[in-house]
Tab-separated table of C-alpha atoms in Angstrom:
chain	number	residue	atom	x	y	z
A	1	MET	CA	-62.512	74.781	-114.385
A	2	ARG	CA	-66.243	75.467	-114.288
A	3	PHE	CA	-68.498	73.827	-111.697
A	4	ASP	CA	-72.262	73.759	-112.238
A	5	VAL	CA	-74.118	72.589	-109.137
A	6	ILE	CA	-77.771	71.555	-109.106
A	7	THR	CA	-79.064	72.069	-105.576
A	8	LEU	CA	-82.181	73.010	-103.628
A	9	PHE	CA	-79.952	74.833	-101.121
A	10	PRO	CA	-77.585	77.094	-103.092
A	11	GLU	CA	-76.853	79.217	-100.022
A	12	MET	CA	-74.842	76.333	-98.543
A	13	PHE	CA	-72.092	76.838	-101.107
A	14	SER	CA	-70.828	80.034	-99.507
A	15	ALA	CA	-68.881	77.596	-97.334
A	16	ILE	CA	-66.625	76.800	-100.286
A	17	THR	CA	-66.634	80.155	-102.106
A	18	ASP	CA	-65.937	82.331	-99.059
A	19	HIS	CA	-63.183	80.510	-97.179
A	20	GLY	CA	-59.614	79.249	-97.452
A	21	VAL	CA	-57.864	77.764	-100.457
A	22	THR	CA	-61.058	77.425	-102.461
A	23	ARG	CA	-62.015	81.076	-101.920
A	24	ARG	CA	-58.661	82.184	-103.310
A	25	ALA	CA	-59.084	79.871	-106.298
A	26	PHE	CA	-62.447	81.449	-107.122
A	27	GLU	CA	-61.065	84.963	-106.612
A	28	LYS	CA	-58.169	84.186	-108.978
A	29	ARG	CA	-60.672	82.768	-111.498
A	30	LEU	CA	-58.985	79.387	-111.454
A	31	ALA	CA	-62.443	77.979	-110.785
A	32	GLU	CA	-65.954	79.206	-111.484
A	33	LEU	CA	-69.163	78.164	-109.728
A	34	VAL	CA	-72.681	78.437	-111.160
A	35	LEU	CA	-75.591	77.312	-108.982
A	36	TRP	CA	-78.838	75.945	-110.390
A	37	ASN	CA	-81.981	75.533	-108.264
A	38	PRO	CA	-84.531	73.092	-109.750
A	39	ARG	CA	-87.332	75.086	-108.106
A	40	ALA	CA	-86.740	77.739	-110.771
A	41	PHE	CA	-87.700	75.178	-113.422
A	42	THR	CA	-91.030	74.041	-111.977
A	43	HIS	CA	-94.415	74.873	-113.532
A	44	ASP	CA	-96.786	74.897	-110.558
A	45	VAL	CA	-97.585	77.545	-108.000
A	46	HIS	CA	-96.017	75.508	-105.198
A	47	ARG	CA	-92.716	75.031	-107.106
A	48	THR	CA	-92.897	71.307	-106.419
A	49	VAL	CA	-89.669	69.350	-106.857
A	50	ASP	CA	-90.590	66.036	-105.217
A	51	ASP	CA	-93.406	63.502	-104.920
A	52	ARG	CA	-94.276	60.246	-103.164
A	53	PRO	CA	-92.485	57.100	-104.371
A	54	TYR	CA	-94.278	54.473	-106.435
A	55	GLY	CA	-94.682	51.289	-104.409
A	56	GLY	CA	-95.000	53.187	-101.153
A	57	GLY	CA	-92.428	53.724	-98.473
A	58	PRO	CA	-91.156	56.659	-96.440
A	59	GLY	CA	-89.882	59.938	-97.799
A	60	MET	CA	-90.155	61.693	-101.129
A	61	VAL	CA	-88.355	61.357	-104.472
A	62	MET	CA	-87.071	64.259	-106.585
A	63	LEU	CA	-89.120	64.709	-109.763
A	64	TYR	CA	-87.770	64.078	-113.254
A	65	GLN	CA	-89.086	67.180	-115.029
A	66	PRO	CA	-87.574	70.002	-112.924
A	67	LEU	CA	-84.200	68.255	-112.980
A	68	ALA	CA	-84.317	67.582	-116.726
A	69	ASP	CA	-85.226	71.213	-117.464
A	70	THR	CA	-82.457	72.384	-115.148
A	71	VAL	CA	-79.909	70.266	-116.999
A	72	ALA	CA	-81.133	71.525	-120.378
A	73	ALA	CA	-80.656	75.139	-119.288
A	74	MET	CA	-77.326	74.325	-117.689
A	75	GLN	CA	-75.920	72.607	-120.774
A	76	ALA	CA	-77.062	75.502	-122.980
A	77	ALA	CA	-75.338	78.063	-120.751
A	78	ASP	CA	-71.812	77.117	-121.832
A	79	GLU	CA	-70.433	75.609	-125.016
A	80	ARG	CA	-68.338	73.144	-123.052
A	81	PRO	CA	-70.329	69.966	-122.303
A	82	ALA	CA	-70.719	69.315	-118.585
A	83	HIS	CA	-69.817	65.925	-117.122
A	84	LEU	CA	-72.760	65.337	-114.768
A	85	ILE	CA	-71.999	63.574	-111.486
A	86	TYR	CA	-74.697	62.488	-109.051
A	87	LEU	CA	-73.453	62.356	-105.444
A	88	SER	CA	-74.981	59.134	-104.172
A	89	PRO	CA	-74.290	56.368	-101.620
A	90	GLN	CA	-74.753	53.946	-104.539
A	91	GLY	CA	-71.906	55.532	-106.494
A	92	ALA	CA	-68.338	54.407	-107.010
A	93	PRO	CA	-66.005	55.453	-104.171
A	94	LEU	CA	-64.252	58.769	-104.743
A	95	THR	CA	-60.492	58.193	-104.860
A	96	GLN	CA	-57.547	60.509	-105.308
A	97	ARG	CA	-56.912	58.951	-108.709
A	98	ARG	CA	-60.448	59.807	-109.823
A	99	VAL	CA	-60.048	63.332	-108.425
A	100	GLU	CA	-56.912	63.758	-110.531
A	101	GLU	CA	-58.825	62.632	-113.620
A	102	LEU	CA	-61.698	65.009	-112.882
A	103	ALA	CA	-59.268	67.901	-112.463
A	104	GLU	CA	-58.386	67.526	-116.150
A	105	LEU	CA	-61.966	68.211	-117.257
A	106	PRO	CA	-62.990	71.734	-118.317
A	107	ARG	CA	-66.466	71.544	-116.783
A	108	ILE	CA	-68.068	69.417	-114.066
A	109	ALA	CA	-71.739	69.399	-113.070
A	110	LEU	CA	-72.785	68.062	-109.671
A	111	LEU	CA	-76.291	66.928	-108.772
A	112	CYS	CA	-77.079	67.192	-105.065
A	113	GLY	CA	-79.893	64.836	-104.181
A	114	ARG	CA	-82.312	65.285	-101.293
A	115	TYR	CA	-85.080	63.288	-99.611
A	116	GLU	CA	-85.046	59.603	-100.632
A	117	GLY	CA	-83.157	60.317	-103.839
A	118	VAL	CA	-83.811	61.056	-107.505
A	119	ASP	CA	-86.198	59.467	-110.004
A	120	GLU	CA	-84.143	56.637	-111.517
A	121	ARG	CA	-85.168	57.634	-115.032
A	122	PHE	CA	-83.338	60.930	-114.659
A	123	ILE	CA	-80.190	59.071	-113.635
A	124	GLN	CA	-80.493	56.736	-116.620
A	125	ARG	CA	-81.008	59.562	-119.112
A	126	HIS	CA	-78.829	62.404	-117.836
A	127	VAL	CA	-76.235	61.301	-115.266
A	128	ASP	CA	-72.748	60.421	-116.533
A	129	GLU	CA	-71.387	59.057	-113.271
A	130	GLU	CA	-72.443	58.335	-109.692
A	131	ILE	CA	-69.879	58.991	-106.969
A	132	SER	CA	-69.931	58.238	-103.244
A	133	VAL	CA	-67.712	59.956	-100.683
A	134	GLY	CA	-68.051	57.133	-98.164
A	135	ASP	CA	-70.124	54.317	-96.745
A	136	PHE	CA	-72.455	56.562	-94.781
A	137	VAL	CA	-75.557	58.655	-95.438
A	138	VAL	CA	-75.976	62.420	-95.044
A	139	SER	CA	-79.067	64.587	-95.517
A	140	GLY	CA	-78.195	65.715	-99.023
A	141	GLY	CA	-75.528	65.858	-101.689
A	142	GLU	CA	-74.327	69.384	-100.929
A	143	LEU	CA	-71.589	68.448	-98.462
A	144	PRO	CA	-70.282	65.586	-100.651
A	145	ALA	CA	-70.338	67.960	-103.637
A	146	MET	CA	-68.219	70.487	-101.760
A	147	MET	CA	-65.816	67.745	-100.713
A	148	LEU	CA	-65.356	66.739	-104.340
A	149	MET	CA	-64.962	70.370	-105.435
A	150	ASP	CA	-62.357	71.054	-102.754
A	151	ALA	CA	-60.378	67.954	-103.731
A	152	VAL	CA	-60.406	68.957	-107.407
A	153	ILE	CA	-59.689	72.658	-106.875
A	154	ARG	CA	-56.550	72.063	-104.828
A	155	LEU	CA	-55.080	70.236	-107.841
A	156	LEU	CA	-55.619	73.162	-110.212
A	157	PRO	CA	-52.356	74.947	-111.104
A	158	GLY	CA	-51.941	77.990	-108.866
A	159	ALA	CA	-54.607	76.992	-106.335
A	160	LEU	CA	-52.185	76.139	-103.520
A	161	GLY	CA	-49.597	78.525	-102.157
A	162	HIS	CA	-46.977	75.786	-102.511
A	163	ALA	CA	-47.457	73.481	-105.491
A	164	GLN	CA	-45.577	70.694	-103.690
A	165	SER	CA	-48.349	70.525	-101.080
A	166	ALA	CA	-50.696	68.654	-103.415
A	167	LEU	CA	-47.938	66.247	-104.413
A	168	GLU	CA	-47.325	65.299	-100.774
A	169	ASP	CA	-50.957	64.847	-99.709
A	170	SER	CA	-52.271	61.517	-98.517
A	171	PHE	CA	-53.112	59.200	-101.441
A	172	SER	CA	-51.135	61.306	-103.959
A	173	ASP	CA	-48.594	58.459	-104.175
A	174	GLY	CA	-50.979	55.697	-103.095
A	175	LEU	CA	-50.012	55.976	-99.415
A	176	LEU	CA	-51.350	57.743	-96.350
A	177	ASP	CA	-49.384	60.808	-95.314
A	178	CYS	CA	-46.610	60.773	-92.719
A	179	PRO	CA	-46.880	62.599	-89.356
A	180	HIS	CA	-46.143	66.336	-89.291
A	181	TYR	CA	-44.743	68.493	-86.480
A	182	THR	CA	-44.088	72.165	-85.782
A	183	ARG	CA	-42.642	74.230	-82.930
A	184	PRO	CA	-41.978	73.809	-80.048
A	185	PRO	CA	-39.684	70.773	-80.227
A	186	SER	CA	-41.000	69.492	-76.880
A	187	VAL	CA	-44.535	69.745	-75.522
A	188	ASP	CA	-46.250	67.836	-72.688
A	189	GLY	CA	-43.302	65.448	-72.562
A	190	MET	CA	-43.536	64.606	-76.269
A	191	GLU	CA	-40.616	65.266	-78.605
A	192	VAL	CA	-40.363	65.944	-82.312
A	193	PRO	CA	-38.404	63.049	-83.882
A	194	ALA	CA	-34.722	63.944	-83.858
A	195	VAL	CA	-34.261	63.176	-87.551
A	196	LEU	CA	-36.626	66.016	-88.469
A	197	GLN	CA	-34.616	68.511	-86.439
A	198	GLN	CA	-31.218	67.616	-87.875
A	199	GLY	CA	-31.738	68.929	-91.404
A	200	HIS	CA	-30.336	65.894	-93.279
A	201	HIS	CA	-32.551	65.812	-96.364
A	202	GLU	CA	-31.978	62.176	-97.342
A	203	GLN	CA	-32.579	60.948	-93.792
A	204	ILE	CA	-35.757	63.017	-93.573
A	205	ALA	CA	-36.987	61.618	-96.905
A	206	ILE	CA	-36.310	58.068	-95.698
A	207	TRP	CA	-38.090	58.686	-92.383
A	208	ARG	CA	-41.134	60.156	-94.108
A	209	LEU	CA	-41.420	57.291	-96.588
A	210	LEU	CA	-41.094	54.654	-93.853
A	211	GLU	CA	-43.702	56.432	-91.724
A	212	LYS	CA	-46.057	56.550	-94.700
A	213	LEU	CA	-45.641	52.826	-95.200
A	214	ARG	CA	-46.082	52.032	-91.491
A	215	ARG	CA	-49.188	54.191	-91.199
A	216	THR	CA	-50.711	52.765	-94.367
A	217	ALA	CA	-50.000	49.186	-93.242
A	218	GLU	CA	-51.671	49.874	-89.887
A	219	ARG	CA	-54.689	51.872	-91.041
A	220	ARG	CA	-55.308	51.079	-94.715
A	221	PRO	CA	-53.461	47.855	-95.598
A	222	ASP	CA	-55.700	47.489	-98.658
A	223	LEU	CA	-53.825	50.372	-100.283
A	224	LEU	CA	-50.608	48.350	-100.288
A	225	ASP	CA	-52.178	45.742	-102.577
A	226	ASN	CA	-52.009	48.098	-105.556
A	227	LEU	CA	-48.962	50.113	-104.548
A	228	VAL	CA	-46.476	50.931	-107.297
A	229	LEU	CA	-43.294	52.525	-105.989
A	230	THR	CA	-41.439	55.143	-107.976
A	231	SER	CA	-37.765	54.640	-108.767
A	232	ASP	CA	-36.914	57.326	-106.189
A	233	GLN	CA	-38.941	55.544	-103.502
A	234	ARG	CA	-37.284	52.221	-104.264
A	235	ALA	CA	-33.871	53.871	-104.052
A	236	LEU	CA	-34.756	55.400	-100.678
A	237	LEU	CA	-35.928	52.037	-99.336
A	238	LYS	CA	-32.745	50.319	-100.469
A	239	ARG	CA	-30.767	53.044	-98.730
A	240	ALA	CA	-32.938	52.673	-95.601
A	241	ARG	CA	-32.348	48.920	-95.563
A	242	LYS	CA	-28.605	49.400	-95.951
A	243	LEU	CA	-28.571	51.858	-93.045
A	244	GLY	CA	-30.606	49.488	-90.872
A	245	HIS	CA	-33.726	51.669	-90.694
A	246	VAL	CA	-35.898	48.865	-92.076
A	247	SER	CA	-35.427	45.113	-92.384
A	248	ASN	CA	-35.944	42.998	-95.467
A	249	GLU	CA	-38.556	41.038	-93.502
A	250	GLN	CA	-40.515	44.218	-92.833
A	251	LEU	CA	-40.437	45.165	-96.507
A	252	ILE	CA	-41.683	41.706	-97.481
A	253	GLU	CA	-44.479	42.008	-94.896
A	254	TRP	CA	-45.520	45.247	-96.588
A	255	GLY	CA	-45.429	43.471	-99.949
A	256	ILE	CA	-42.370	45.380	-101.146
A	257	PRO	CA	-39.554	42.967	-102.014
A	258	LEU	CA	-36.695	45.046	-103.395
A	259	ASP	CA	-34.580	42.222	-104.850
């Protein structure tokens, strides 16, 4: 997987190349990062990359020409065409499903905006997709770009120490993750749930699935609207109902009738 990032602040990306899971992925050559600074593609002594907006208003807008020349050089640098994503509050929300789709691509380019944004004509001509990482505004696209990169990289084969980790993340099955605990079994008067200490694999699987459903219903009930259970999950819920761990009424409230 090759990432090409267009940014006025390339030094920020040491945060993703020098630390943790992503650092190991770059060291193992599972991912490659090439940084492109539009200032290198300007033609004036001041290396100007922005100008005042037509119609007035605060702030500056990133110029078309330096960005277009950057993209031309970027596309010519590798025979694989780059799918260019602009990180923008106006973009479609980034979801785990979209991350999984992006992880299948051989090459992703990320445009990190600054100031008041990018000349709309550049977006119309060169951008393949606009993506937002949330309903909030930050100073530039660098942090959202690194969030997207991190999410994609952890899905690359060999990136995680335990491949099952990615499969059990929040959103990987359409649900939020269940609670996790480690030693000691008791701290500040709070206990690890007994079922997790008993080593019964089926009971643990049932507990985790029910906790995922409870947490999702409490915090992100919208996710349940499009939930599609696997056959294994349905079997676990039927077993949980039979054992009295969950009522049929509760399942119906979650929108999961089993019969």
